[in-house]
Short mmCIF file of C-alpha atoms in Angstrom, two decimals:
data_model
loop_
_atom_site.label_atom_id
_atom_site.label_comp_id
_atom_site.label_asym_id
_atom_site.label_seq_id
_atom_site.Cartn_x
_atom_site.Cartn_y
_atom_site.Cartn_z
CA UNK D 158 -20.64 -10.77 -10.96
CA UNK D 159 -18.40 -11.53 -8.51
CA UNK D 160 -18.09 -8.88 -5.37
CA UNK D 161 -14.14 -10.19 -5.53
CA UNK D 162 -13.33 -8.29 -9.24
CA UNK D 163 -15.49 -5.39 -8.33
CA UNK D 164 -13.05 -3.21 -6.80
CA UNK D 165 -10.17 -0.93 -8.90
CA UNK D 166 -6.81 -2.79 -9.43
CA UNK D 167 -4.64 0.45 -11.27
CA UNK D 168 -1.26 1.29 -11.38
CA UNK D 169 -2.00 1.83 -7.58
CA UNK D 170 -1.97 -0.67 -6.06
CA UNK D 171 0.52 -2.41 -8.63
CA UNK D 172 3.07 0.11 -7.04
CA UNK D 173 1.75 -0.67 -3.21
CA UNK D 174 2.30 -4.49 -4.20
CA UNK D 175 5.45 -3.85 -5.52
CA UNK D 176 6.82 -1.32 -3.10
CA UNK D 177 6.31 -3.64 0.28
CA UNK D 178 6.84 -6.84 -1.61
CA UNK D 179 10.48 -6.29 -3.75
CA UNK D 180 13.38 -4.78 -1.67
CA UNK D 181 15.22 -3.54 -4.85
CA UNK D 182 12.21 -0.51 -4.77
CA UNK D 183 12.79 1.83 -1.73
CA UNK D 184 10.04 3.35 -0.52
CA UNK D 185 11.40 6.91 -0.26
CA UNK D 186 12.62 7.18 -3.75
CA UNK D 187 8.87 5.54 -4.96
CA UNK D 188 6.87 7.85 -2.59
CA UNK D 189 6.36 10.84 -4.64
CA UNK D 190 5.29 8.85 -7.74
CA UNK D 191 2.93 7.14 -5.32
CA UNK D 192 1.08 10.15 -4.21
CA UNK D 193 1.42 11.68 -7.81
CA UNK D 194 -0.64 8.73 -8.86
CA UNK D 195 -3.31 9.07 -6.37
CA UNK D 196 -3.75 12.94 -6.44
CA UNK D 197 -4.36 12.83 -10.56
CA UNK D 198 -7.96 12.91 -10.36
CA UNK D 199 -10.14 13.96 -12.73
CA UNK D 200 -12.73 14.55 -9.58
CA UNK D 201 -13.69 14.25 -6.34
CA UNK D 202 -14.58 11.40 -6.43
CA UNK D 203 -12.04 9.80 -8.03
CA UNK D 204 -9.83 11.56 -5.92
CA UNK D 205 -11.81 9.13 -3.30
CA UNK D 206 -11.94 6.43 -5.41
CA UNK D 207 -7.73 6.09 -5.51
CA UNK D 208 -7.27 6.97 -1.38
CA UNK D 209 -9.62 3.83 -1.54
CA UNK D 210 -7.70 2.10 -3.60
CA UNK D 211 -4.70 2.78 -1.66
CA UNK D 212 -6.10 1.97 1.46
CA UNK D 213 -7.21 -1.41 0.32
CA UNK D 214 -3.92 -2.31 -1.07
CA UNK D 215 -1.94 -1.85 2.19
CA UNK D 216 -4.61 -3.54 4.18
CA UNK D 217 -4.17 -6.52 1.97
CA UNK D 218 -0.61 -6.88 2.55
CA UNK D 219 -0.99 -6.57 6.13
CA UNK D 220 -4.02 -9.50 6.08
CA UNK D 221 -2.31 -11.72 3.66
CA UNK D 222 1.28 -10.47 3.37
CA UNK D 223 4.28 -12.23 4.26
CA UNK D 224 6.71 -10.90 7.24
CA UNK D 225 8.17 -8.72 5.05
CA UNK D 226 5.37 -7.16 3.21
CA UNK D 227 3.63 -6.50 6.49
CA UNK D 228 6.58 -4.86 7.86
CA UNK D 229 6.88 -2.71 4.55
CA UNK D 230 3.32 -2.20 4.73
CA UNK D 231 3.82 -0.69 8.05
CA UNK D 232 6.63 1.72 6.72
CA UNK D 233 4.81 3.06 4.00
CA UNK D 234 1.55 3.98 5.68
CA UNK D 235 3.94 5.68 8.35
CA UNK D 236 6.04 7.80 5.42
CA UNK D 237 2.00 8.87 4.55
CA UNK D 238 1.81 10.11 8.02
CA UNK D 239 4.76 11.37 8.90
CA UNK D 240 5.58 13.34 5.64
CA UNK D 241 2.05 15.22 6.06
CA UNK D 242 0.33 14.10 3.25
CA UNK D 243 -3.43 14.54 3.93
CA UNK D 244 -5.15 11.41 2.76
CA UNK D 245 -8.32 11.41 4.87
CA UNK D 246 -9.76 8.48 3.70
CA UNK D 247 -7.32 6.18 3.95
CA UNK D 248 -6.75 6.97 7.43
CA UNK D 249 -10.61 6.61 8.25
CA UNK D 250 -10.72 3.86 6.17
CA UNK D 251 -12.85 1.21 8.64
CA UNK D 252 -11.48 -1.97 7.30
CA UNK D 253 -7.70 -0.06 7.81
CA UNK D 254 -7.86 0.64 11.29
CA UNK D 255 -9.91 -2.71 12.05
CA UNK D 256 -6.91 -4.74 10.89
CA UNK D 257 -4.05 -2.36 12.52
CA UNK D 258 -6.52 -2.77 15.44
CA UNK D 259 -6.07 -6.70 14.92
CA UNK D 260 -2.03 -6.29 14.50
CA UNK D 261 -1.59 -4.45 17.85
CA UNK D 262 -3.45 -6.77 20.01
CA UNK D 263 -2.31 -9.79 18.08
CA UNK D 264 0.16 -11.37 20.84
CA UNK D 265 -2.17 -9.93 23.48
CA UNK D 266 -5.53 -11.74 22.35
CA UNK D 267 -3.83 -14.42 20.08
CA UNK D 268 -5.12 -12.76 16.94
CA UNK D 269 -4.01 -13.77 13.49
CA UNK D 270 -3.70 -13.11 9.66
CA UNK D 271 -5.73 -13.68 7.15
CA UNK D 272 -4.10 -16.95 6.35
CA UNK D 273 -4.51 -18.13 9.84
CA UNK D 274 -0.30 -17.59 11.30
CA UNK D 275 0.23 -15.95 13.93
CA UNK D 276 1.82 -11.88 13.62
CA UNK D 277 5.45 -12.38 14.02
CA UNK D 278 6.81 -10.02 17.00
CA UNK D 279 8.28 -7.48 15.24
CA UNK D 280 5.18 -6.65 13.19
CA UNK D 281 3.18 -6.13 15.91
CA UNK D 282 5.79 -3.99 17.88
CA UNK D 283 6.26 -1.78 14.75
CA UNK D 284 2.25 -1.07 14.49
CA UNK D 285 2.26 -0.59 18.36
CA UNK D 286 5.80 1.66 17.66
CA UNK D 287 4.28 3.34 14.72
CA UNK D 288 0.70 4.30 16.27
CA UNK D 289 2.68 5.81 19.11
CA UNK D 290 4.63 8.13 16.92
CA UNK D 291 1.51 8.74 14.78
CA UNK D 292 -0.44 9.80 18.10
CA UNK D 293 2.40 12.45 19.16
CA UNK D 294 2.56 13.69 15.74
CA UNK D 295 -1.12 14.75 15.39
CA UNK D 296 -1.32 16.27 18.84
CA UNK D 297 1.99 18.39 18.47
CA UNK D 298 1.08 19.58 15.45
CA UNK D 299 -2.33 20.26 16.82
CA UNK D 300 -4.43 18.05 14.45
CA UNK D 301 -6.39 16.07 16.75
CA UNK D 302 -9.15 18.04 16.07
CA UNK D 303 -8.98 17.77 11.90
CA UNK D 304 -10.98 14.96 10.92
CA UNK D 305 -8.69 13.84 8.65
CA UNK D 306 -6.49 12.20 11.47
CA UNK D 307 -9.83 10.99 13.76
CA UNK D 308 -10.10 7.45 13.28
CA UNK D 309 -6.10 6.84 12.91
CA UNK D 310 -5.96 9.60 16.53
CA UNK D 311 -8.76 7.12 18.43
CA UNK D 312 -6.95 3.99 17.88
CA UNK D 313 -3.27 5.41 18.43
CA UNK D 314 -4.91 6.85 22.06
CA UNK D 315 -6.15 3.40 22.92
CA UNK D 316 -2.57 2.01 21.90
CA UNK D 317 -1.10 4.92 24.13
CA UNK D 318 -3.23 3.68 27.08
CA UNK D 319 -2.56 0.41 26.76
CA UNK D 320 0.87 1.17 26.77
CA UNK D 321 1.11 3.16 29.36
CA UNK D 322 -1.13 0.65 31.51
CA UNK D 323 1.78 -2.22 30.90
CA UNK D 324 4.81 0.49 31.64
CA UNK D 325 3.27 1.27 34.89
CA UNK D 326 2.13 -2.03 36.04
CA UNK D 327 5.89 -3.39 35.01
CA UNK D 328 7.71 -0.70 37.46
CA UNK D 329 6.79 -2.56 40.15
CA UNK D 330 8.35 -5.79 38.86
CA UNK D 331 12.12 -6.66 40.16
CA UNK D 332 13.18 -7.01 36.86
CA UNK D 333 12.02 -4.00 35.26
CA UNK D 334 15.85 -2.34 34.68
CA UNK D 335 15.91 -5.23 32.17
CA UNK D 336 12.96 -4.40 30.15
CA UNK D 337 13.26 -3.03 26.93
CA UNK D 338 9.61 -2.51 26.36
CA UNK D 339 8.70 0.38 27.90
CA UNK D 340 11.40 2.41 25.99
CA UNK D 341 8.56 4.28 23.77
CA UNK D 342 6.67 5.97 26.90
CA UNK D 343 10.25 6.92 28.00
CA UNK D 344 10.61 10.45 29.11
CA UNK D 345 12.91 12.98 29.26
CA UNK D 346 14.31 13.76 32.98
CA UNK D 347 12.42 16.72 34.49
CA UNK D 348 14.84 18.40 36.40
CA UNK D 349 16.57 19.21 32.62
CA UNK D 350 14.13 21.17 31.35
CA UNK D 351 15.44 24.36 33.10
CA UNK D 352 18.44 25.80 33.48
CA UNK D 353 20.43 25.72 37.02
CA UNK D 354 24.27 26.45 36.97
CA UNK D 355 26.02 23.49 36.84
CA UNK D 356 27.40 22.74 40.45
CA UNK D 357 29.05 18.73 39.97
CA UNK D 358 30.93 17.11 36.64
CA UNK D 359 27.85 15.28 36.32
CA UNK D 360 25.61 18.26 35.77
CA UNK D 361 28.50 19.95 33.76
CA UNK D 362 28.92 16.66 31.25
CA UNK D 363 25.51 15.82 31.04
CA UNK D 364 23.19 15.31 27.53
CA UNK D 365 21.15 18.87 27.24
CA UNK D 366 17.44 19.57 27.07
CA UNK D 367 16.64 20.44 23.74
CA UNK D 368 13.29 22.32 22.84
CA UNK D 369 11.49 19.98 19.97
CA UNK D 370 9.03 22.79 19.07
CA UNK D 371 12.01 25.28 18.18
CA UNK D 372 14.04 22.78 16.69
CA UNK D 373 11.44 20.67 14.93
CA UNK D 374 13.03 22.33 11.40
CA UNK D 375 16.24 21.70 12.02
CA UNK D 376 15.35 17.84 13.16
CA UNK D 377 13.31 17.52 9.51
CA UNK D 378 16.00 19.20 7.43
CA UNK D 379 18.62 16.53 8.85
CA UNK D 380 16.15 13.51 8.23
CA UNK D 381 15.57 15.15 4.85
CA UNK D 382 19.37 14.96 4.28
CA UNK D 383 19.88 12.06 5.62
CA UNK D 384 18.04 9.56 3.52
CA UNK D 385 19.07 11.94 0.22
CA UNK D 386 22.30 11.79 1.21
CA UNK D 387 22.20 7.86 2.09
CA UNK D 388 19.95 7.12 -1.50
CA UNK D 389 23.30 9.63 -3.32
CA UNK D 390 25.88 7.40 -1.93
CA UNK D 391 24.22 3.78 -2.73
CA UNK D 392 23.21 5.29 -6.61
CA UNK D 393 27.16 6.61 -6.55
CA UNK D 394 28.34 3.18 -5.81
CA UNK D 395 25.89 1.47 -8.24
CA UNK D 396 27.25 2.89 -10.92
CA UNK D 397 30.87 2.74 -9.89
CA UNK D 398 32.67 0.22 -11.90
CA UNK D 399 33.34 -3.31 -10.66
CA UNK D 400 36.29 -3.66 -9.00
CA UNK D 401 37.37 -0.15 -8.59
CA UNK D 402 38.44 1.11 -5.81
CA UNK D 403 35.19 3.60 -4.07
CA UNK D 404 38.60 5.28 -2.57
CA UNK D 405 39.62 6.50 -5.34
CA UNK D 406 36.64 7.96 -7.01
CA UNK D 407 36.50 11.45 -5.71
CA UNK D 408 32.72 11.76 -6.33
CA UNK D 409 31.94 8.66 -4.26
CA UNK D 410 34.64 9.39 -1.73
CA UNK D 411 32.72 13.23 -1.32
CA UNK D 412 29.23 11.61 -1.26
CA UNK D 413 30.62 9.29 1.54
CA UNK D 414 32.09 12.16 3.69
CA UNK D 415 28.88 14.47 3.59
CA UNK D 416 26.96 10.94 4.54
CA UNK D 417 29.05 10.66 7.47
CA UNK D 418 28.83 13.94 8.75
CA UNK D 419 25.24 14.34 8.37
CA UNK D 420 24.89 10.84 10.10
CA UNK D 421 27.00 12.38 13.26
CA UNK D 422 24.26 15.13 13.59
CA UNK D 423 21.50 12.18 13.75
CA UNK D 424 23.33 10.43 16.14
CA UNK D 425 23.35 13.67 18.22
CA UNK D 426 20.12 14.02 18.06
CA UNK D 427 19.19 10.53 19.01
CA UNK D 428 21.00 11.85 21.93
CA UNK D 429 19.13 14.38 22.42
CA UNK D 430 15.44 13.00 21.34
CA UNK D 431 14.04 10.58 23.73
CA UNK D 432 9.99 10.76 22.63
CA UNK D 433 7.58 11.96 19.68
CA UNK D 434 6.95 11.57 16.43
CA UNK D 435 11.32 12.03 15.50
CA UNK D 436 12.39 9.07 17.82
CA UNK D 437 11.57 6.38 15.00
CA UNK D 438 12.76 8.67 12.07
CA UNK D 439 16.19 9.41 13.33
CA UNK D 440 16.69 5.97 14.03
CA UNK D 441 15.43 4.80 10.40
CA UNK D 442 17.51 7.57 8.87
CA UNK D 443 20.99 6.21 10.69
CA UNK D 444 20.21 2.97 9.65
CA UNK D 445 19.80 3.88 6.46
CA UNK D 446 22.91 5.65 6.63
CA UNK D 447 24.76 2.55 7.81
CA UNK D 448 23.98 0.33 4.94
CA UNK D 449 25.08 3.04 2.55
CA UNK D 450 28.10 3.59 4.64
CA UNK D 451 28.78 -0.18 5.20
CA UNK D 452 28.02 -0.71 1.07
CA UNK D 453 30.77 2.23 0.63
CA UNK D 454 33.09 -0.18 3.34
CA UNK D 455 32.67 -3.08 1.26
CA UNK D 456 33.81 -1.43 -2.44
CA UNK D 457 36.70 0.07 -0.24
CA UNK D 458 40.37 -0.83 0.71
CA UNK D 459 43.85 0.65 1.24
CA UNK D 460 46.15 0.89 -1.06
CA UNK D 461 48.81 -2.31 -1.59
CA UNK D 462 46.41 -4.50 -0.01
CA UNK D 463 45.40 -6.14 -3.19
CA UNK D 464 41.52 -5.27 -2.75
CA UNK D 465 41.60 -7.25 0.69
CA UNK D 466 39.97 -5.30 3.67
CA UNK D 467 41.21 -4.77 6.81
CA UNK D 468 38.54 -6.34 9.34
CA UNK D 469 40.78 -4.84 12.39
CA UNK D 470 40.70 -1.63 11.81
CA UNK D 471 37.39 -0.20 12.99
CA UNK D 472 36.03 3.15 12.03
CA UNK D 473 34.23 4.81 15.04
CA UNK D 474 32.18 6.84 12.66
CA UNK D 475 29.48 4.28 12.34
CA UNK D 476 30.22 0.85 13.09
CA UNK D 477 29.79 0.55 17.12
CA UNK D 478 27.03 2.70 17.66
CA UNK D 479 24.56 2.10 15.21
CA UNK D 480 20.88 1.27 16.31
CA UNK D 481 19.80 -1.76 15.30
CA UNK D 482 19.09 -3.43 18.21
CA UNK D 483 15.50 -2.52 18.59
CA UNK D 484 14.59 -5.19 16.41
CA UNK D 485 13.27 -8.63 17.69
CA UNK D 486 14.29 -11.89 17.09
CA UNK D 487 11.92 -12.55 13.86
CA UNK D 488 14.86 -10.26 12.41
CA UNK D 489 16.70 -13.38 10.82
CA UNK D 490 13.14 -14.17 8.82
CA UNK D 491 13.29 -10.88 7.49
CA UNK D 492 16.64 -11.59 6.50
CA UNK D 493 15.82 -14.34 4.84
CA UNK D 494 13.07 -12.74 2.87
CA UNK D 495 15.23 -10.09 1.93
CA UNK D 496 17.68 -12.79 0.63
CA UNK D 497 15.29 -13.53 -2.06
CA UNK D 498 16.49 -10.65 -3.81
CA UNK D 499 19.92 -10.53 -5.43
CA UNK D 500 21.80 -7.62 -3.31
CA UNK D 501 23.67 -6.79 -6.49
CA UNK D 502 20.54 -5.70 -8.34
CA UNK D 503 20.32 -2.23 -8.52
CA UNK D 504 17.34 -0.02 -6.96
CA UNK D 505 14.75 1.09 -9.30
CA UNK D 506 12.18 3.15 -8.88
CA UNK D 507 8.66 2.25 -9.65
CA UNK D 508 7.67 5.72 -11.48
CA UNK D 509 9.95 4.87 -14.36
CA UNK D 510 8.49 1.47 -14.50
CA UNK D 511 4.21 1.88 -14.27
CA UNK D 512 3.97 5.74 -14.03
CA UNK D 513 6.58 7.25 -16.56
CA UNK D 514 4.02 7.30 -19.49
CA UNK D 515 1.07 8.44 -17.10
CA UNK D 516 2.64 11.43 -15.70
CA UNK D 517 1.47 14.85 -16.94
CA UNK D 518 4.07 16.92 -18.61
CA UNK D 519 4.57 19.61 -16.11
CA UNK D 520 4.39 17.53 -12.86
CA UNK D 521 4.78 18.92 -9.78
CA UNK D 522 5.90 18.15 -6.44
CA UNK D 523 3.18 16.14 -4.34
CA UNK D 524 4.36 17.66 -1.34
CA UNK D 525 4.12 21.27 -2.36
CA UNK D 526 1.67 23.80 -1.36
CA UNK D 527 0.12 23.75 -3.96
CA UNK D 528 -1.02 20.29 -3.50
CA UNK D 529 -2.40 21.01 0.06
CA UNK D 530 -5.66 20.01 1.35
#
């Protein structure tokens, strides 16, 4: 018997594999199916057995992935986190954190994948990026002391450190206004977290404080919205007929409106938000809101212009200012990997695919109460 076959290979990890590996599945959309899948246990212990399973199946893809899967791998283990879902053993899982150890320090100590290439940059900048956010979630919501979080809270503190170590030791370089690095450890100006009547334009024009703790709900509603609201408008224009005009189909047309305005309250809080565990969730939710805006650009034009767009003619709503730049240069592979995928394919989520005839018939949210633990 080999020790190879001995582990579970369920609907599970099917979904992990196809999740990170086939851009027409978004992750958000396949999330709740996901953790529906793992929390129908029969036991304990199975309950253990499929956080194992899950576990396993993300450290795979970030051993032996492509570009691509690693970076979806990445994004999917941070939805886990970030959404609150308590899966304890996959975020003590030893052979986990051993390999997101590996990613992090993989430029730094010329550490590699399990098929012997090199992590590309931006995979190791979104583990580092990640473990940061990870490591200001647990202590602001006061969960450094739950067990659940201990082993993922030990390595995201030795991240933090190592961090902070290169931020400092940079300041004293001539070029550090150039660096881009340090923009994670960033913090907000002191002398703006009181208030002192303004005296100067400056003080008078200047970005607010804003106090995270009392508007922490109002920050997750918006991201909530945001990628609903962005997943609404890409499903509207999927099954808008080809060739029509999105203009003129008022359902589209209001979907794209509410889109935009939510995406204006994002881009005031990226404003506003310059650390913690909402800096890399605002800026996934606008750019999430930019491709369904940009899709909704694209099956759009003025009337008598025979279906021809107007390059010239900007729109200031989300074309200038959107924040993509925090990507590295391995952006074009990902592009390319992405290619492989027919953009006109529609998204699909996996539940209706591996899960539909699993589900129980009164299923129920994996995020409610209910389902705490």
């Amino acid at each position: 018997m080999g020790f190879l076959v001995d582990h579970p290979h369920t609907a599970i990890t099917e979904t992990v594999y196809r999740v990170v590996t086939m851009d027409e599945y978004e992750l958000e959309s396949n999330l709740p199916s996901l953790v529906r899948m793992i929390k129908d246990a029969s036991s304990d212990y199975q309950y253990t057995l499929n956080q194992e399973e899950l576990a396993r199946a993300i450290r795979k893809k970030l051993k032996y992935g492509s570009k691509l899967q690693q970076v979806r791998s990445l994004d999917l283990l941070n939805m886990l986190i970030s959404q609150g879902i308590k899966f304890s053993t996959v975020y003590n899982d030893d052979k986990l954190i051993e390999r997101l150890d590996v990613v992090t320090t993989a430029k730094v100590m010329n550490k590699r994948d399990g098929q012997g290439k090199p992590y590309s940059s931006r995979v190791v900048k979104n583990c580092n990026k990640y473990l940061i956010s990870w490591n200001d979630y647990i202590l602001d919501n006061g969960l450094d002391r739950s067990r659940c979080y201990r082993s993922i809270l030990d390595l995201s503190e030795k991240v933090r450190t190592n961090y902070s170590n290169n931020i400092s030791s940079k300041k004293t370089s001539k070029n550090k206004s150039t660096s881009r690095r340090g923009f994670l450890n960033d913090r907000a100006d002191e002398s703006m977290n009181y208030y002192k009547k303004p005296k100067t334009a400056d003080q008078l024009y200047r970005i607010p404080p804003i106090d995270l703790k009392k508007e922490s709900p109002k920050i997750s509603l918006t991201l909530s919205n945001a990628l609903a609201a962005a997943i609404a408008l890409e499903n509207s224009l999927i099954t808008l007929p080809a060739g029509k005009n999105a203009m003129d189909d008022e359902e589209v047309t209001e979907k794209f409106v509410k889109a935009r305005d939510i995406r204006r309250k994002v881009l005031r809080y990226l404003q506003l938000v310059t650390e913690g565990e909402f800096l890399g969730s605002l800026i996934h939710a606008n750019d999430k809101l930019v491709e369904a805006l940009t899709k909704f650009d694209e099956r759009s034009w003025e009337e008598g212009t025979d279906g021809v767009r107007d390059d010239d003619d900007d729109d200031e709503g989300y074309d200038d200012d959107s924040i993509n730049n925090y990507e590295t240069d391995d952006s074009d592979d990902m592009d390319e990997s992405r290619n492989t995928v027919s953009s006109s394919a529609p998204r699909r989520n996996i539940e209706t695919d591996i899960y539909a005839n699993t589900t129980k018939g009164s299923s129920s949210n994996p995020f409610g109460d209910q389902n705490e633990i």
